[in-house]
PDB file of C-alpha atoms in Angstrom:
ATOM      1  CA  UNK K   1      93.834 113.768 107.412  1.00 75.00           C
ATOM      2  CA  UNK K   2      90.357 112.398 106.768  1.00 79.00           C
ATOM      3  CA  UNK K   3      88.773 115.614 108.045  1.00 85.00           C
ATOM      4  CA  UNK K   4      91.155 117.731 105.969  1.00 89.00           C
ATOM      5  CA  UNK K   5      90.285 115.687 102.865  1.00 89.00           C
ATOM      6  CA  UNK K   6      86.520 116.017 103.267  1.00 92.00           C
ATOM      7  CA  UNK K   7      86.768 119.711 104.172  1.00 93.00           C
ATOM      8  CA  UNK K   8      88.796 120.423 101.043  1.00 94.00           C
ATOM      9  CA  UNK K   9      86.546 118.285  98.830  1.00 95.00           C
ATOM     10  CA  UNK K  10      83.422 119.989 100.180  1.00 96.00           C
ATOM     11  CA  UNK K  11      84.963 123.398  99.544  1.00 96.00           C
ATOM     12  CA  UNK K  12      85.909 122.425  95.977  1.00 96.00           C
ATOM     13  CA  UNK K  13      82.418 121.023  95.356  1.00 97.00           C
ATOM     14  CA  UNK K  14      80.893 124.365  96.357  1.00 96.00           C
ATOM     15  CA  UNK K  15      82.328 125.938  93.207  1.00 96.00           C
ATOM     16  CA  UNK K  16      82.466 122.879  90.932  1.00 97.00           C
ATOM     17  CA  UNK K  17      79.117 121.103  90.399  1.00 97.00           C
ATOM     18  CA  UNK K  18      80.892 118.259  88.586  1.00 97.00           C
ATOM     19  CA  UNK K  19      82.656 116.937  91.722  1.00 97.00           C
ATOM     20  CA  UNK K  20      81.157 113.748  93.148  1.00 98.00           C
ATOM     21  CA  UNK K  21      82.071 111.379  95.989  1.00 97.00           C
ATOM     22  CA  UNK K  22      81.553 107.600  95.913  1.00 96.00           C
ATOM     23  CA  UNK K  23      82.368 105.596  99.054  1.00 94.00           C
ATOM     24  CA  UNK K  24      82.647 101.915  99.896  1.00 88.00           C
ATOM     25  CA  UNK K  25      80.433 101.833 102.997  1.00 81.00           C
ATOM     26  CA  UNK K  26      82.740 103.701 105.348  1.00 76.00           C
ATOM     27  CA  UNK K  27      83.791 107.145 106.409  1.00 64.00           C
ATOM     28  CA  UNK K  28      81.048 107.675 108.929  1.00 72.00           C
ATOM     29  CA  UNK K  29      81.667 110.738 111.084  1.00 79.00           C
ATOM     30  CA  UNK K  30      83.748 112.091 108.195  1.00 85.00           C
ATOM     31  CA  UNK K  31      81.762 112.017 104.943  1.00 88.00           C
ATOM     32  CA  UNK K  32      78.492 113.380 106.348  1.00 92.00           C
ATOM     33  CA  UNK K  33      79.495 116.983 105.640  1.00 92.00           C
ATOM     34  CA  UNK K  34      79.751 116.243 101.937  1.00 94.00           C
ATOM     35  CA  UNK K  35      76.775 113.857 101.848  1.00 95.00           C
ATOM     36  CA  UNK K  36      74.438 116.320 103.560  1.00 95.00           C
ATOM     37  CA  UNK K  37      75.582 119.302 101.488  1.00 96.00           C
ATOM     38  CA  UNK K  38      75.547 117.454  98.123  1.00 97.00           C
ATOM     39  CA  UNK K  39      73.156 114.484  98.372  1.00 96.00           C
ATOM     40  CA  UNK K  40      72.824 114.306  94.590  1.00 97.00           C
ATOM     41  CA  UNK K  41      76.607 113.919  94.210  1.00 97.00           C
ATOM     42  CA  UNK K  42      77.213 111.411  97.000  1.00 96.00           C
ATOM     43  CA  UNK K  43      76.893 107.645  96.568  1.00 95.00           C
ATOM     44  CA  UNK K  44      77.514 104.869  99.081  1.00 94.00           C
ATOM     45  CA  UNK K  45      77.852 101.676  97.044  1.00 93.00           C
ATOM     46  CA  UNK K  46      78.250  99.415 100.063  1.00 89.00           C
ATOM     47  CA  UNK K  47      80.932  96.766 100.289  1.00 88.00           C
ATOM     48  CA  UNK K  48      81.461  96.731  96.521  1.00 89.00           C
ATOM     49  CA  UNK K  49      84.607  98.666  95.716  1.00 89.00           C
ATOM     50  CA  UNK K  50      84.977  97.195  92.217  1.00 91.00           C
ATOM     51  CA  UNK K  51      81.489  98.463  91.417  1.00 93.00           C
ATOM     52  CA  UNK K  52      82.443 101.758  93.075  1.00 93.00           C
ATOM     53  CA  UNK K  53      85.265 102.174  90.564  1.00 94.00           C
ATOM     54  CA  UNK K  54      83.025 101.202  87.651  1.00 95.00           C
ATOM     55  CA  UNK K  55      80.397 103.724  88.749  1.00 96.00           C
ATOM     56  CA  UNK K  56      83.081 106.398  89.126  1.00 96.00           C
ATOM     57  CA  UNK K  57      84.355 105.653  85.604  1.00 96.00           C
ATOM     58  CA  UNK K  58      80.858 105.913  84.164  1.00 97.00           C
ATOM     59  CA  UNK K  59      80.203 109.212  85.920  1.00 97.00           C
ATOM     60  CA  UNK K  60      83.601 110.551  84.841  1.00 97.00           C
ATOM     61  CA  UNK K  61      82.838 109.622  81.234  1.00 97.00           C
ATOM     62  CA  UNK K  62      79.850 111.973  81.528  1.00 97.00           C
ATOM     63  CA  UNK K  63      81.957 114.890  82.744  1.00 97.00           C
ATOM     64  CA  UNK K  64      82.180 114.423  86.511  1.00 98.00           C
ATOM     65  CA  UNK K  65      85.404 114.449  88.501  1.00 97.00           C
ATOM     66  CA  UNK K  66      84.739 111.569  90.852  1.00 97.00           C
ATOM     67  CA  UNK K  67      86.540 110.881  94.112  1.00 96.00           C
ATOM     68  CA  UNK K  68      86.344 107.313  95.426  1.00 94.00           C
ATOM     69  CA  UNK K  69      87.012 106.702  99.126  1.00 90.00           C
ATOM     70  CA  UNK K  70      87.623 103.465 101.033  1.00 86.00           C
ATOM     71  CA  UNK K  71      90.136 101.574 103.178  1.00 80.00           C
ATOM     72  CA  UNK K  72      93.443 101.466 101.295  1.00 78.00           C
ATOM     73  CA  UNK K  73      93.579  97.856 100.143  1.00 76.00           C
ATOM     74  CA  UNK K  74      90.060  97.830  98.685  1.00 79.00           C
ATOM     75  CA  UNK K  75      90.076 100.730  96.170  1.00 77.00           C
ATOM     76  CA  UNK K  76      93.641  99.904  95.119  1.00 80.00           C
ATOM     77  CA  UNK K  77      94.480  96.163  95.213  1.00 80.00           C
ATOM     78  CA  UNK K  78      90.937  94.880  94.766  1.00 80.00           C
ATOM     79  CA  UNK K  79      90.140  97.384  92.005  1.00 81.00           C
ATOM     80  CA  UNK K  80      93.377  97.196  90.037  1.00 86.00           C
ATOM     81  CA  UNK K  81      91.685  95.898  86.872  1.00 91.00           C
ATOM     82  CA  UNK K  82      88.876  98.455  87.056  1.00 92.00           C
ATOM     83  CA  UNK K  83      91.375 101.264  87.558  1.00 90.00           C
ATOM     84  CA  UNK K  84      93.468 100.056  84.624  1.00 91.00           C
ATOM     85  CA  UNK K  85      90.644  99.150  82.207  1.00 91.00           C
ATOM     86  CA  UNK K  86      87.831 101.534  83.115  1.00 92.00           C
ATOM     87  CA  UNK K  87      89.644 104.625  84.391  1.00 93.00           C
ATOM     88  CA  UNK K  88      93.226 104.806  83.152  1.00 92.00           C
ATOM     89  CA  UNK K  89      92.709 103.333  79.679  1.00 93.00           C
ATOM     90  CA  UNK K  90      90.061 105.990  78.996  1.00 95.00           C
ATOM     91  CA  UNK K  91      91.987 108.715  80.845  1.00 95.00           C
ATOM     92  CA  UNK K  92      89.035 109.600  83.061  1.00 96.00           C
ATOM     93  CA  UNK K  93      88.909 112.113  85.915  1.00 96.00           C
ATOM     94  CA  UNK K  94      88.740 109.715  88.852  1.00 95.00           C
ATOM     95  CA  UNK K  95      90.741 110.292  92.007  1.00 94.00           C
ATOM     96  CA  UNK K  96      91.205 107.294  94.303  1.00 91.00           C
ATOM     97  CA  UNK K  97      91.418 108.305  97.952  1.00 89.00           C
ATOM     98  CA  UNK K  98      92.468 105.586 100.360  1.00 84.00           C
ATOM     99  CA  UNK K  99      92.498 105.719 104.138  1.00 81.00           C
ATOM    100  CA  UNK K 100      94.589 103.470 106.351  1.00 74.00           C
ATOM    101  CA  UNK K 101      97.521 101.283 105.542  1.00 63.00           C
ATOM    102  CA  UNK K 102      97.343  98.925 102.623  1.00 52.00           C
ATOM    103  CA  UNK K 103      97.530  95.646 104.525  1.00 54.00           C
ATOM    104  CA  UNK K 104      96.318  96.515 108.002  1.00 55.00           C
ATOM    105  CA  UNK K 105      94.300  99.121 109.787  1.00 52.00           C
ATOM    106  CA  UNK K 106      95.328 100.103 113.265  1.00 53.00           C
ATOM    107  CA  UNK K 107      93.219 102.695 115.017  1.00 52.00           C
ATOM    108  CA  UNK K 108      96.271 104.295 116.583  1.00 42.00           C
ATOM    109  CA  UNK K 109      98.108 104.694 113.286  1.00 46.00           C
ATOM    110  CA  UNK K 110      95.531 105.805 110.734  1.00 47.00           C
ATOM    111  CA  UNK K 111      97.219 107.314 107.719  1.00 51.00           C
ATOM    112  CA  UNK K 112      95.725 108.680 104.539  1.00 49.00           C
ATOM    113  CA  UNK K 113      97.232 107.818 101.172  1.00 49.00           C
ATOM    114  CA  UNK K 114      96.218 109.237  97.819  1.00 51.00           C
ATOM    115  CA  UNK K 115      96.575 107.781  94.347  1.00 53.00           C
ATOM    116  CA  UNK K 116      95.537 109.920  91.424  1.00 55.00           C
ATOM    117  CA  UNK K 117      94.722 109.119  87.846  1.00 54.00           C
ATOM    118  CA  UNK K 118      94.871 112.294  85.817  1.00 55.00           C
ATOM    119  CA  UNK K 119      92.947 112.839  82.601  1.00 55.00           C
TER     120      UNK K 119
END
């Protein structure tokens, strides 16, 4: 699922220069395809998912469609206020992509979940 996500996002970004990807210091061996192809539209914010969501909201307010990507509990539970106040309240084009289960991450059972806020 992670490979399918990044393949599709990279393909979409080829034709849409307003697509950007912001990650929370993970995705290695997956995100490189996007990062190498679009270095000016890729940001690794480190272990700072709340800041990741704030950055995504700011970029979206300037016309980007931003995809955030991290382990499920971080861009959802930890960023609930930022999603509500910064993204949803302003109806911004930010798509939250979460990998793994919300409360645990088992290597043998990696699943990809997607939450979307539509403008």
